[in-house]
PDB file of C-alpha atoms in Angstrom:
ATOM      1  CA  UNK A   1     -30.923 -57.952-128.637  1.00 62.00           C
ATOM      2  CA  UNK A   2     -33.488 -55.771-126.908  1.00 69.00           C
ATOM      3  CA  UNK A   3     -36.626 -56.880-125.105  1.00 72.00           C
ATOM      4  CA  UNK A   4     -38.848 -55.909-128.048  1.00 75.00           C
ATOM      5  CA  UNK A   5     -36.639 -57.815-130.492  1.00 86.00           C
ATOM      6  CA  UNK A   6     -36.711 -61.064-128.491  1.00 89.00           C
ATOM      7  CA  UNK A   7     -40.476 -60.832-127.901  1.00 89.00           C
ATOM      8  CA  UNK A   8     -41.029 -60.199-131.598  1.00 91.00           C
ATOM      9  CA  UNK A   9     -38.860 -63.169-132.512  1.00 92.00           C
ATOM     10  CA  UNK A  10     -40.766 -65.403-130.098  1.00 92.00           C
ATOM     11  CA  UNK A  11     -44.115 -64.218-131.455  1.00 91.00           C
ATOM     12  CA  UNK A  12     -43.047 -65.247-134.985  1.00 93.00           C
ATOM     13  CA  UNK A  13     -42.643 -68.920-134.003  1.00 93.00           C
ATOM     14  CA  UNK A  14     -45.397 -71.140-135.360  1.00 93.00           C
ATOM     15  CA  UNK A  15     -44.516 -74.206-133.273  1.00 93.00           C
ATOM     16  CA  UNK A  16     -42.796 -75.006-129.999  1.00 94.00           C
ATOM     17  CA  UNK A  17     -40.166 -76.960-131.953  1.00 94.00           C
ATOM     18  CA  UNK A  18     -39.040 -73.731-133.621  1.00 95.00           C
ATOM     19  CA  UNK A  19     -38.567 -72.143-130.198  1.00 94.00           C
ATOM     20  CA  UNK A  20     -36.627 -75.152-128.918  1.00 93.00           C
ATOM     21  CA  UNK A  21     -34.376 -75.094-131.982  1.00 94.00           C
ATOM     22  CA  UNK A  22     -33.863 -71.321-131.775  1.00 94.00           C
ATOM     23  CA  UNK A  23     -32.846 -71.536-128.122  1.00 93.00           C
ATOM     24  CA  UNK A  24     -30.647 -74.584-128.809  1.00 90.00           C
ATOM     25  CA  UNK A  25     -32.517 -76.901-126.459  1.00 89.00           C
ATOM     26  CA  UNK A  26     -32.522 -80.607-127.207  1.00 86.00           C
ATOM     27  CA  UNK A  27     -35.914 -82.292-127.041  1.00 86.00           C
ATOM     28  CA  UNK A  28     -37.694 -85.578-127.538  1.00 85.00           C
ATOM     29  CA  UNK A  29     -40.251 -85.322-130.346  1.00 89.00           C
ATOM     30  CA  UNK A  30     -42.530 -87.918-128.735  1.00 92.00           C
ATOM     31  CA  UNK A  31     -42.597 -85.860-125.526  1.00 89.00           C
ATOM     32  CA  UNK A  32     -43.378 -82.707-127.511  1.00 92.00           C
ATOM     33  CA  UNK A  33     -46.220 -84.409-129.371  1.00 93.00           C
ATOM     34  CA  UNK A  34     -47.745 -85.542-126.077  1.00 94.00           C
ATOM     35  CA  UNK A  35     -47.208 -82.359-124.020  1.00 94.00           C
ATOM     36  CA  UNK A  36     -47.248 -79.631-126.689  1.00 95.00           C
ATOM     37  CA  UNK A  37     -50.130 -77.589-125.224  1.00 95.00           C
ATOM     38  CA  UNK A  38     -49.040 -77.655-121.541  1.00 95.00           C
ATOM     39  CA  UNK A  39     -45.470 -76.810-122.548  1.00 95.00           C
ATOM     40  CA  UNK A  40     -46.587 -73.900-124.711  1.00 95.00           C
ATOM     41  CA  UNK A  41     -48.903 -72.576-121.992  1.00 95.00           C
ATOM     42  CA  UNK A  42     -46.222 -72.775-119.315  1.00 95.00           C
ATOM     43  CA  UNK A  43     -43.622 -71.099-121.555  1.00 95.00           C
ATOM     44  CA  UNK A  44     -46.028 -68.274-122.414  1.00 94.00           C
ATOM     45  CA  UNK A  45     -46.907 -67.939-118.733  1.00 94.00           C
ATOM     46  CA  UNK A  46     -43.251 -67.555-117.795  1.00 93.00           C
ATOM     47  CA  UNK A  47     -42.878 -64.916-120.505  1.00 92.00           C
ATOM     48  CA  UNK A  48     -45.861 -63.011-119.096  1.00 92.00           C
ATOM     49  CA  UNK A  49     -44.585 -63.205-115.516  1.00 92.00           C
ATOM     50  CA  UNK A  50     -41.134 -61.954-116.364  1.00 91.00           C
ATOM     51  CA  UNK A  51     -40.472 -60.267-119.683  1.00 90.00           C
ATOM     52  CA  UNK A  52     -37.190 -61.576-121.099  1.00 91.00           C
ATOM     53  CA  UNK A  53     -34.424 -59.001-121.425  1.00 90.00           C
ATOM     54  CA  UNK A  54     -32.328 -61.005-123.842  1.00 91.00           C
ATOM     55  CA  UNK A  55     -31.875 -64.373-125.552  1.00 93.00           C
ATOM     56  CA  UNK A  56     -30.563 -65.984-122.362  1.00 93.00           C
ATOM     57  CA  UNK A  57     -33.519 -65.038-120.164  1.00 93.00           C
ATOM     58  CA  UNK A  58     -35.980 -66.219-122.841  1.00 93.00           C
ATOM     59  CA  UNK A  59     -34.047 -69.488-123.130  1.00 93.00           C
ATOM     60  CA  UNK A  60     -34.157 -69.891-119.353  1.00 92.00           C
ATOM     61  CA  UNK A  61     -37.963 -69.476-119.416  1.00 93.00           C
ATOM     62  CA  UNK A  62     -38.290 -72.208-122.046  1.00 93.00           C
ATOM     63  CA  UNK A  63     -35.864 -74.525-120.229  1.00 91.00           C
ATOM     64  CA  UNK A  64     -37.771 -74.023-116.983  1.00 90.00           C
ATOM     65  CA  UNK A  65     -41.075 -74.807-118.703  1.00 92.00           C
ATOM     66  CA  UNK A  66     -39.655 -77.940-120.333  1.00 90.00           C
ATOM     67  CA  UNK A  67     -38.096 -79.130-117.091  1.00 87.00           C
ATOM     68  CA  UNK A  68     -41.233 -78.407-115.036  1.00 88.00           C
ATOM     69  CA  UNK A  69     -43.337 -80.582-117.350  1.00 90.00           C
ATOM     70  CA  UNK A  70     -40.705 -83.340-117.261  1.00 85.00           C
ATOM     71  CA  UNK A  71     -40.459 -83.303-113.461  1.00 83.00           C
ATOM     72  CA  UNK A  72     -44.251 -83.316-113.182  1.00 83.00           C
ATOM     73  CA  UNK A  73     -44.282 -86.721-114.846  1.00 82.00           C
ATOM     74  CA  UNK A  74     -42.083 -88.294-112.148  1.00 77.00           C
ATOM     75  CA  UNK A  75     -43.505 -90.397-109.336  1.00 75.00           C
ATOM     76  CA  UNK A  76     -44.055 -88.119-106.370  1.00 75.00           C
ATOM     77  CA  UNK A  77     -43.639 -90.923-103.810  1.00 77.00           C
ATOM     78  CA  UNK A  78     -40.165 -92.041-104.830  1.00 73.00           C
ATOM     79  CA  UNK A  79     -36.952 -90.134-105.102  1.00 64.00           C
ATOM     80  CA  UNK A  80     -36.442 -90.763-108.791  1.00 67.00           C
ATOM     81  CA  UNK A  81     -34.077 -88.698-110.881  1.00 64.00           C
ATOM     82  CA  UNK A  82     -35.184 -86.604-113.821  1.00 62.00           C
ATOM     83  CA  UNK A  83     -34.849 -88.835-116.893  1.00 58.00           C
ATOM     84  CA  UNK A  84     -35.284 -87.919-120.514  1.00 52.00           C
ATOM     85  CA  UNK A  85     -34.923 -84.215-119.842  1.00 54.00           C
ATOM     86  CA  UNK A  86     -32.029 -83.124-122.014  1.00 54.00           C
ATOM     87  CA  UNK A  87     -31.921 -79.674-120.431  1.00 51.00           C
ATOM     88  CA  UNK A  88     -32.297 -80.452-116.733  1.00 56.00           C
ATOM     89  CA  UNK A  89     -29.785 -78.905-114.357  1.00 55.00           C
ATOM     90  CA  UNK A  90     -31.139 -80.909-111.395  1.00 53.00           C
ATOM     91  CA  UNK A  91     -29.571 -84.291-112.137  1.00 49.00           C
TER      92      UNK A  91
END
């Protein structure tokens, strides 16, 4: 899949849930309902910063956005582990 194909596919999504399903990323619907706009903005920002070459790089951008929002919810003064993030590689 070329860069234009993946960007076109992403632009056809009407919700962040469609992107998460397409990239086979598990998610919590309550989290999505609460953080839909920040997650979408961060994902689009990652796509602007580095254009995805293929499905895997686009998936990585979405996983990074999801994980960044999840980790931002953690207490910064304790060393707590990332919980609830079904995609986190930092456990």
